Amino acid sequence: MRLPSFSPTLVAFAAFAAFQLSPESASAADWPQFRGPDRSDHSPDKGLLKEWPEGGPKRLWLYEDAGIGYSGPAIVGGTLYTMGARDGKEMVIALDAKSGKEKWSAEVSGSVYENNWGDGPRATPTVSNGGVFAMGARGDLVALRADNGEKIWSVSMTEDLGGSVPGWGYCESVLVDGDQVICTPGGKEGAIAALDRKSGEVLWRSKGLEDGAQYSSVIAADHAGKRQYIQLFMGTLAGVDAKSGELLWRSDWGGKTAVIPTPIYTDGKVYISSGYGVGCKLVELSGGNEVSDVWQNKVMTNHHGGVILAGDHLYGYSDGGGLVCQDLKSGEEVWGERGEVKKGAIHYADGMLYFIEEDRANVILAEATPAGYKERGRFKLDPQTKLRKPSGRIWTHPVVLDGKLYLRDQDLIYCYDVNG
């Protein structure tokens, strides 16, 4: 296996110390990765607007050079990190979160992934302890200094780790857990890999788990006194030991074409959903990691755009069912809004759902309540990109942090004031 490529900064003590001790380290009020600190997609914000004025909240800034791609924002220490393809390269781009002005950009890959649904990177960078960890759509994973974008190391999911690029490109937003960077190259050498955060060297590969990479991102869970990583594959939902990669449990899944939404772990149970008519299910883990199905149905057939757990209820867009509220314990539909809301991506903040429609570009505010669909505002995203391919849509998930709503449509990143 080819060793990871290293920047000279790794051997320079001063740069190494900066990588370890940079002030760009995540705090409780940051959004350091895809779906937030614990990957629940719950914003930490409180005191937000409960109703929007006609025309929507005030736009604070618009950045117009994010390039092509679907990468979302990671926001740490006042800096917004995302990815985009510009000038034939996939890049990490750092912006000032207050003004939208670019701070720096750094190369992830010297070639741009292309397909009919949209070119460029899909993943969201992960920020941890002064480092930015970002996966390009061809499987190039880089570690950069958060303060200036200088490369520390890089690893290829294909050339170094024996994986294969899935049909729509690598979409995973890597998980950084302590000193481990967890990624999913897929393949016979072990579907999940743990890399050393400082060097990129392989620490372990999952044992007994050789599925090909799909489009979901790993989550971490503490269950029965042991930490584990949970990932969804086409035919498998699985948990592996966080220290060794040993397979702890697996459950069969009938995924078709692509499985995308991130699993949800809560109180010894794991919830998953997939599109293409597959549906959703809840499994329960015993203290000894024996797994059993609690229920399985098609109430939530979430293609992409995510599912949110708030209290005992799940919220997300179900193909054929509209925006759905689903009871976690029983799996039954509580309500479904099939007329006012079309397919899109969802986010949760301060008791409210933030939703963006992929086709119509409507941004919607609604209450996260099992009492029924209660809309509290909407506006149409304007301007919209001119770079989107005919088969492409608005697929970047909304994020709310520090009283601001961040949205993206390819090269355009928007920031709105939603503070109450």
PDB file of C-alpha atoms in Angstrom, residues 40-265:
ATOM      1  CA  SER A  40     -28.254  14.520  15.169  1.00  0.00           C
ATOM      2  CA  ASP A  41     -28.734  17.620  12.950  1.00  0.00           C
ATOM      3  CA  HIS A  42     -29.902  19.594  16.000  1.00  0.00           C
ATOM      4  CA  SER A  43     -28.639  23.170  16.139  1.00  0.00           C
ATOM      5  CA  PRO A  44     -27.540  24.329  19.643  1.00  0.00           C
ATOM      6  CA  ASP A  45     -29.265  27.703  19.080  1.00  0.00           C
ATOM      7  CA  LYS A  46     -32.076  29.048  21.266  1.00  0.00           C
ATOM      8  CA  GLY A  47     -34.188  32.205  21.041  1.00  0.00           C
ATOM      9  CA  LEU A  48     -34.685  32.049  17.273  1.00  0.00           C
ATOM     10  CA  LEU A  49     -37.527  33.539  15.261  1.00  0.00           C
ATOM     11  CA  LYS A  50     -40.703  31.453  15.597  1.00  0.00           C
ATOM     12  CA  GLU A  51     -42.258  33.117  12.575  1.00  0.00           C
ATOM     13  CA  TRP A  52     -40.711  34.705   9.511  1.00  0.00           C
ATOM     14  CA  PRO A  53     -41.821  38.019   8.000  1.00  0.00           C
ATOM     15  CA  GLU A  54     -43.289  38.006   4.514  1.00  0.00           C
ATOM     16  CA  GLY A  55     -40.451  37.438   2.073  1.00  0.00           C
ATOM     17  CA  GLY A  56     -38.397  35.617   4.689  1.00  0.00           C
ATOM     18  CA  PRO A  57     -35.674  36.687   7.120  1.00  0.00           C
ATOM     19  CA  LYS A  58     -33.064  39.316   6.270  1.00  0.00           C
ATOM     20  CA  ARG A  59     -30.163  38.136   4.154  1.00  0.00           C
ATOM     21  CA  LEU A  60     -26.845  39.159   5.707  1.00  0.00           C
ATOM     22  CA  TRP A  61     -24.503  38.148   2.915  1.00  0.00           C
ATOM     23  CA  LEU A  62     -24.153  36.159  -0.294  1.00  0.00           C
ATOM     24  CA  TYR A  63     -20.918  34.458  -1.371  1.00  0.00           C
ATOM     25  CA  GLU A  64     -20.783  33.687  -5.096  1.00  0.00           C
ATOM     26  CA  ASP A  65     -17.575  31.696  -5.651  1.00  0.00           C
ATOM     27  CA  ALA A  66     -18.061  28.376  -3.841  1.00  0.00           C
ATOM     28  CA  GLY A  67     -17.685  26.457  -7.100  1.00  0.00           C
ATOM     29  CA  ILE A  68     -19.766  23.448  -8.075  1.00  0.00           C
ATOM     30  CA  GLY A  69     -20.751  20.692  -5.669  1.00  0.00           C
ATOM     31  CA  TYR A  70     -23.104  19.851  -2.824  1.00  0.00           C
ATOM     32  CA  SER A  71     -20.840  20.209   0.214  1.00  0.00           C
ATOM     33  CA  GLY A  72     -22.437  21.762   3.295  1.00  0.00           C
ATOM     34  CA  PRO A  73     -20.922  24.074   5.912  1.00  0.00           C
ATOM     35  CA  ALA A  74     -18.846  23.184   8.950  1.00  0.00           C
ATOM     36  CA  ILE A  75     -18.561  26.250  11.205  1.00  0.00           C
ATOM     37  CA  VAL A  76     -15.925  26.502  13.942  1.00  0.00           C
ATOM     38  CA  GLY A  77     -14.446  29.515  15.668  1.00  0.00           C
ATOM     39  CA  GLY A  78     -16.158  31.990  13.340  1.00  0.00           C
ATOM     40  CA  THR A  79     -14.921  30.278  10.162  1.00  0.00           C
ATOM     41  CA  LEU A  80     -17.151  28.423   7.699  1.00  0.00           C
ATOM     42  CA  TYR A  81     -15.520  25.516   5.874  1.00  0.00           C
ATOM     43  CA  THR A  82     -17.011  23.904   2.782  1.00  0.00           C
ATOM     44  CA  MET A  83     -15.894  22.308  -0.494  1.00  0.00           C
ATOM     45  CA  GLY A  84     -16.357  23.144  -4.140  1.00  0.00           C
ATOM     46  CA  ALA A  85     -14.841  22.529  -7.571  1.00  0.00           C
ATOM     47  CA  ARG A  86     -13.148  25.564  -9.113  1.00  0.00           C
ATOM     48  CA  ASP A  87     -10.755  25.789 -12.065  1.00  0.00           C
ATOM     49  CA  GLY A  88     -10.658  22.014 -12.577  1.00  0.00           C
ATOM     50  CA  LYS A  89      -9.841  21.165  -8.959  1.00  0.00           C
ATOM     51  CA  GLU A  90     -11.851  20.121  -5.901  1.00  0.00           C
ATOM     52  CA  MET A  91     -11.119  22.564  -3.103  1.00  0.00           C
ATOM     53  CA  VAL A  92     -11.740  23.212   0.579  1.00  0.00           C
ATOM     54  CA  ILE A  93     -12.864  26.827   0.986  1.00  0.00           C
ATOM     55  CA  ALA A  94     -12.758  28.775   4.264  1.00  0.00           C
ATOM     56  CA  LEU A  95     -14.966  31.854   4.736  1.00  0.00           C
ATOM     57  CA  ASP A  96     -15.443  34.369   7.506  1.00  0.00           C
ATOM     58  CA  ALA A  97     -18.828  33.292   8.883  1.00  0.00           C
ATOM     59  CA  LYS A  98     -19.849  36.856   9.768  1.00  0.00           C
ATOM     60  CA  SER A  99     -18.999  38.572   6.492  1.00  0.00           C
ATOM     61  CA  GLY A 100     -18.852  35.769   3.931  1.00  0.00           C
ATOM     62  CA  LYS A 101     -15.405  36.855   2.783  1.00  0.00           C
ATOM     63  CA  GLU A 102     -12.983  34.149   1.702  1.00  0.00           C
ATOM     64  CA  LYS A 103     -10.034  33.467   4.012  1.00  0.00           C
ATOM     65  CA  TRP A 104      -8.252  30.730   2.081  1.00  0.00           C
ATOM     66  CA  SER A 105      -8.744  27.770  -0.246  1.00  0.00           C
ATOM     67  CA  ALA A 106      -6.776  24.532  -0.567  1.00  0.00           C
ATOM     68  CA  GLU A 107      -6.754  21.691  -3.072  1.00  0.00           C
ATOM     69  CA  VAL A 108      -8.304  18.306  -2.270  1.00  0.00           C
ATOM     70  CA  SER A 109      -8.045  16.748  -5.719  1.00  0.00           C
ATOM     71  CA  GLY A 110      -6.480  17.826  -8.984  1.00  0.00           C
ATOM     72  CA  SER A 111      -9.416  16.417 -10.953  1.00  0.00           C
ATOM     73  CA  VAL A 112     -13.142  17.023 -10.616  1.00  0.00           C
ATOM     74  CA  TYR A 113     -15.628  14.190 -10.261  1.00  0.00           C
ATOM     75  CA  GLU A 114     -18.338  14.463 -12.942  1.00  0.00           C
ATOM     76  CA  ASN A 115     -21.756  12.932 -13.553  1.00  0.00           C
ATOM     77  CA  ASN A 116     -25.147  13.913 -14.978  1.00  0.00           C
ATOM     78  CA  TRP A 117     -26.593  14.941 -11.603  1.00  0.00           C
ATOM     79  CA  GLY A 118     -23.857  17.438 -10.801  1.00  0.00           C
ATOM     80  CA  ASP A 119     -20.090  17.602 -10.626  1.00  0.00           C
ATOM     81  CA  GLY A 120     -17.744  18.292  -7.741  1.00  0.00           C
ATOM     82  CA  PRO A 121     -17.507  17.260  -4.084  1.00  0.00           C
ATOM     83  CA  ARG A 122     -20.466  16.009  -2.086  1.00  0.00           C
ATOM     84  CA  ALA A 123     -19.081  15.730   1.446  1.00  0.00           C
ATOM     85  CA  THR A 124     -18.930  18.320   4.225  1.00  0.00           C
ATOM     86  CA  PRO A 125     -15.523  18.936   5.875  1.00  0.00           C
ATOM     87  CA  THR A 126     -14.977  17.908   9.503  1.00  0.00           C
ATOM     88  CA  VAL A 127     -13.099  20.303  11.806  1.00  0.00           C
ATOM     89  CA  SER A 128     -11.274  19.002  14.891  1.00  0.00           C
ATOM     90  CA  ASN A 129      -8.420  20.287  17.061  1.00  0.00           C
ATOM     91  CA  GLY A 130      -7.015  22.683  14.511  1.00  0.00           C
ATOM     92  CA  GLY A 131      -7.436  20.366  11.547  1.00  0.00           C
ATOM     93  CA  VAL A 132      -9.871  20.188   8.636  1.00  0.00           C
ATOM     94  CA  PHE A 133     -10.571  16.717   7.224  1.00  0.00           C
ATOM     95  CA  ALA A 134     -12.279  16.646   3.841  1.00  0.00           C
ATOM     96  CA  MET A 135     -13.203  13.890   1.374  1.00  0.00           C
ATOM     97  CA  GLY A 136     -13.306  14.567  -2.357  1.00  0.00           C
ATOM     98  CA  ALA A 137     -15.824  12.774  -4.566  1.00  0.00           C
ATOM     99  CA  ARG A 138     -13.101  10.530  -6.014  1.00  0.00           C
ATOM    100  CA  GLY A 139     -12.102   9.416  -2.522  1.00  0.00           C
ATOM    101  CA  ASP A 140      -9.182  11.745  -1.847  1.00  0.00           C
ATOM    102  CA  LEU A 141      -9.132  12.491   1.881  1.00  0.00           C
ATOM    103  CA  VAL A 142      -6.982  15.404   3.066  1.00  0.00           C
ATOM    104  CA  ALA A 143      -6.051  16.805   6.454  1.00  0.00           C
ATOM    105  CA  LEU A 144      -5.390  20.555   6.410  1.00  0.00           C
ATOM    106  CA  ARG A 145      -4.479  23.177   8.973  1.00  0.00           C
ATOM    107  CA  ALA A 146      -7.674  25.015   9.879  1.00  0.00           C
ATOM    108  CA  ASP A 147      -5.973  28.396  10.151  1.00  0.00           C
ATOM    109  CA  ASN A 148      -4.365  28.547   6.704  1.00  0.00           C
ATOM    110  CA  GLY A 149      -5.295  25.423   4.688  1.00  0.00           C
ATOM    111  CA  GLU A 150      -1.776  23.986   4.597  1.00  0.00           C
ATOM    112  CA  LYS A 151      -1.839  20.252   3.871  1.00  0.00           C
ATOM    113  CA  ILE A 152      -0.755  17.864   6.620  1.00  0.00           C
ATOM    114  CA  TRP A 153      -1.465  14.537   4.934  1.00  0.00           C
ATOM    115  CA  SER A 154      -3.633  12.885   2.286  1.00  0.00           C
ATOM    116  CA  VAL A 155      -4.944   9.354   1.741  1.00  0.00           C
ATOM    117  CA  SER A 156      -6.791   7.863  -1.238  1.00  0.00           C
ATOM    118  CA  MET A 157      -9.799   5.610  -0.553  1.00  0.00           C
ATOM    119  CA  THR A 158      -9.022   3.747  -3.763  1.00  0.00           C
ATOM    120  CA  GLU A 159      -5.233   3.718  -4.248  1.00  0.00           C
ATOM    121  CA  ASP A 160      -4.277   3.464  -0.577  1.00  0.00           C
ATOM    122  CA  LEU A 161      -7.233   1.707   1.015  1.00  0.00           C
ATOM    123  CA  GLY A 162      -8.491  -0.552  -1.789  1.00  0.00           C
ATOM    124  CA  GLY A 163     -11.980   0.910  -2.133  1.00  0.00           C
ATOM    125  CA  SER A 164     -14.005   1.639  -5.259  1.00  0.00           C
ATOM    126  CA  VAL A 165     -15.691   4.931  -6.107  1.00  0.00           C
ATOM    127  CA  PRO A 166     -19.463   4.409  -5.769  1.00  0.00           C
ATOM    128  CA  GLY A 167     -21.696   5.349  -8.696  1.00  0.00           C
ATOM    129  CA  TRP A 168     -22.413   8.907  -7.518  1.00  0.00           C
ATOM    130  CA  GLY A 169     -18.973   9.489  -6.026  1.00  0.00           C
ATOM    131  CA  TYR A 170     -17.748   9.337  -2.455  1.00  0.00           C
ATOM    132  CA  CYS A 171     -20.236  11.366  -0.407  1.00  0.00           C
ATOM    133  CA  GLU A 172     -19.180  10.503   3.134  1.00  0.00           C
ATOM    134  CA  SER A 173     -18.380  13.270   5.597  1.00  0.00           C
ATOM    135  CA  VAL A 174     -15.669  11.631   7.691  1.00  0.00           C
ATOM    136  CA  LEU A 175     -15.989  11.273  11.458  1.00  0.00           C
ATOM    137  CA  VAL A 176     -13.155  12.478  13.709  1.00  0.00           C
ATOM    138  CA  ASP A 177     -13.359  10.756  17.094  1.00  0.00           C
ATOM    139  CA  GLY A 178     -10.480  11.521  19.440  1.00  0.00           C
ATOM    140  CA  ASP A 179      -7.284  10.654  17.587  1.00  0.00           C
ATOM    141  CA  GLN A 180      -9.078   8.591  14.940  1.00  0.00           C
ATOM    142  CA  VAL A 181     -10.432   9.661  11.564  1.00  0.00           C
ATOM    143  CA  ILE A 182     -13.159   7.196  10.597  1.00  0.00           C
ATOM    144  CA  CYS A 183     -13.935   6.723   6.913  1.00  0.00           C
ATOM    145  CA  THR A 184     -15.620   4.152   4.681  1.00  0.00           C
ATOM    146  CA  PRO A 185     -13.489   3.146   1.673  1.00  0.00           C
ATOM    147  CA  GLY A 186     -15.445  -0.095   1.360  1.00  0.00           C
ATOM    148  CA  GLY A 187     -13.978  -3.344   0.053  1.00  0.00           C
ATOM    149  CA  LYS A 188     -12.330  -6.605   1.026  1.00  0.00           C
ATOM    150  CA  GLU A 189      -9.596  -5.003   3.117  1.00  0.00           C
ATOM    151  CA  GLY A 190     -12.297  -3.803   5.508  1.00  0.00           C
ATOM    152  CA  ALA A 191     -15.224  -1.546   4.670  1.00  0.00           C
ATOM    153  CA  ILE A 192     -14.518   0.923   7.498  1.00  0.00           C
ATOM    154  CA  ALA A 193     -11.051   2.315   8.260  1.00  0.00           C
ATOM    155  CA  ALA A 194      -9.611   4.225  11.203  1.00  0.00           C
ATOM    156  CA  LEU A 195      -6.735   6.566  10.386  1.00  0.00           C
ATOM    157  CA  ASP A 196      -4.430   8.353  12.787  1.00  0.00           C
ATOM    158  CA  ARG A 197      -5.618  11.955  12.984  1.00  0.00           C
ATOM    159  CA  LYS A 198      -2.066  13.326  13.090  1.00  0.00           C
ATOM    160  CA  SER A 199      -0.445  11.248  10.358  1.00  0.00           C
ATOM    161  CA  GLY A 200      -3.139   9.551   8.263  1.00  0.00           C
ATOM    162  CA  GLU A 201      -1.644   6.119   8.943  1.00  0.00           C
ATOM    163  CA  VAL A 202      -4.069   3.199   9.099  1.00  0.00           C
ATOM    164  CA  LEU A 203      -4.851   2.143  12.678  1.00  0.00           C
ATOM    165  CA  TRP A 204      -7.324  -0.621  11.826  1.00  0.00           C
ATOM    166  CA  ARG A 205      -9.742  -1.937   9.195  1.00  0.00           C
ATOM    167  CA  SER A 206     -13.114  -3.415  10.060  1.00  0.00           C
ATOM    168  CA  LYS A 207     -12.972  -7.178  10.431  1.00  0.00           C
ATOM    169  CA  GLY A 208     -15.716  -9.268   8.861  1.00  0.00           C
ATOM    170  CA  LEU A 209     -17.269  -6.275   7.106  1.00  0.00           C
ATOM    171  CA  GLU A 210     -16.377  -5.980   3.425  1.00  0.00           C
ATOM    172  CA  ASP A 211     -19.344  -4.179   1.860  1.00  0.00           C
ATOM    173  CA  GLY A 212     -18.811  -1.552  -0.824  1.00  0.00           C
ATOM    174  CA  ALA A 213     -19.053   2.107   0.134  1.00  0.00           C
ATOM    175  CA  GLN A 214     -22.437   3.765  -0.186  1.00  0.00           C
ATOM    176  CA  TYR A 215     -23.369   7.390   0.620  1.00  0.00           C
ATOM    177  CA  SER A 216     -24.123   7.437   4.342  1.00  0.00           C
ATOM    178  CA  SER A 217     -21.775   8.845   7.002  1.00  0.00           C
ATOM    179  CA  VAL A 218     -20.587   6.945  10.090  1.00  0.00           C
ATOM    180  CA  ILE A 219     -21.974   7.809  13.526  1.00  0.00           C
ATOM    181  CA  ALA A 220     -20.451   7.049  16.941  1.00  0.00           C
ATOM    182  CA  ALA A 221     -22.501   5.539  19.773  1.00  0.00           C
ATOM    183  CA  ASP A 222     -21.765   4.499  23.351  1.00  0.00           C
ATOM    184  CA  HIS A 223     -23.698   1.305  24.016  1.00  0.00           C
ATOM    185  CA  ALA A 224     -23.438  -1.115  26.943  1.00  0.00           C
ATOM    186  CA  GLY A 225     -20.242   0.541  28.143  1.00  0.00           C
ATOM    187  CA  LYS A 226     -18.440   0.291  24.809  1.00  0.00           C
ATOM    188  CA  ARG A 227     -17.985   2.832  22.032  1.00  0.00           C
ATOM    189  CA  GLN A 228     -18.848   1.728  18.519  1.00  0.00           C
ATOM    190  CA  TYR A 229     -19.187   3.094  15.009  1.00  0.00           C
ATOM    191  CA  ILE A 230     -22.390   2.482  13.066  1.00  0.00           C
ATOM    192  CA  GLN A 231     -22.631   2.577   9.275  1.00  0.00           C
ATOM    193  CA  LEU A 232     -25.253   1.759   6.648  1.00  0.00           C
ATOM    194  CA  PHE A 233     -24.397  -0.127   3.472  1.00  0.00           C
ATOM    195  CA  MET A 234     -26.539  -1.359   0.594  1.00  0.00           C
ATOM    196  CA  GLY A 235     -27.365  -4.699   2.219  1.00  0.00           C
ATOM    197  CA  THR A 236     -26.096  -4.206   5.747  1.00  0.00           C
ATOM    198  CA  LEU A 237     -26.468  -2.047   8.824  1.00  0.00           C
ATOM    199  CA  ALA A 238     -23.501  -2.712  11.106  1.00  0.00           C
ATOM    200  CA  GLY A 239     -21.663  -1.652  14.248  1.00  0.00           C
ATOM    201  CA  VAL A 240     -17.916  -2.096  14.813  1.00  0.00           C
ATOM    202  CA  ASP A 241     -15.753  -1.690  17.897  1.00  0.00           C
ATOM    203  CA  ALA A 242     -14.235   1.801  18.041  1.00  0.00           C
ATOM    204  CA  LYS A 243     -10.848   0.558  19.260  1.00  0.00           C
ATOM    205  CA  SER A 244     -10.280  -2.435  16.992  1.00  0.00           C
ATOM    206  CA  GLY A 245     -12.785  -2.359  14.136  1.00  0.00           C
ATOM    207  CA  GLU A 246     -14.103  -5.772  15.197  1.00  0.00           C
ATOM    208  CA  LEU A 247     -17.628  -6.429  13.934  1.00  0.00           C
ATOM    209  CA  LEU A 248     -19.998  -6.224  16.907  1.00  0.00           C
ATOM    210  CA  TRP A 249     -23.318  -6.764  15.112  1.00  0.00           C
ATOM    211  CA  ARG A 250     -24.980  -6.596  11.738  1.00  0.00           C
ATOM    212  CA  SER A 251     -28.523  -6.444  10.435  1.00  0.00           C
ATOM    213  CA  ASP A 252     -29.681  -7.166   6.901  1.00  0.00           C
ATOM    214  CA  TRP A 253     -31.050  -4.284   4.847  1.00  0.00           C
ATOM    215  CA  GLY A 254     -32.729  -4.418   1.450  1.00  0.00           C
ATOM    216  CA  GLY A 255     -31.203  -1.275  -0.021  1.00  0.00           C
ATOM    217  CA  LYS A 256     -31.742  -0.535  -3.709  1.00  0.00           C
ATOM    218  CA  THR A 257     -29.682   1.647  -6.076  1.00  0.00           C
ATOM    219  CA  ALA A 258     -28.289   3.903  -3.302  1.00  0.00           C
ATOM    220  CA  VAL A 259     -28.582   4.222   0.484  1.00  0.00           C
ATOM    221  CA  ILE A 260     -27.934   7.747   1.691  1.00  0.00           C
ATOM    222  CA  PRO A 261     -29.486   8.959   5.001  1.00  0.00           C
ATOM    223  CA  THR A 262     -27.359   8.882   8.144  1.00  0.00           C
ATOM    224  CA  PRO A 263     -28.386   6.327  10.821  1.00  0.00           C
ATOM    225  CA  ILE A 264     -29.847   7.603  14.098  1.00  0.00           C
ATOM    226  CA  TYR A 265     -28.850   5.997  17.414  1.00  0.00           C
TER     227      TYR A 265
END
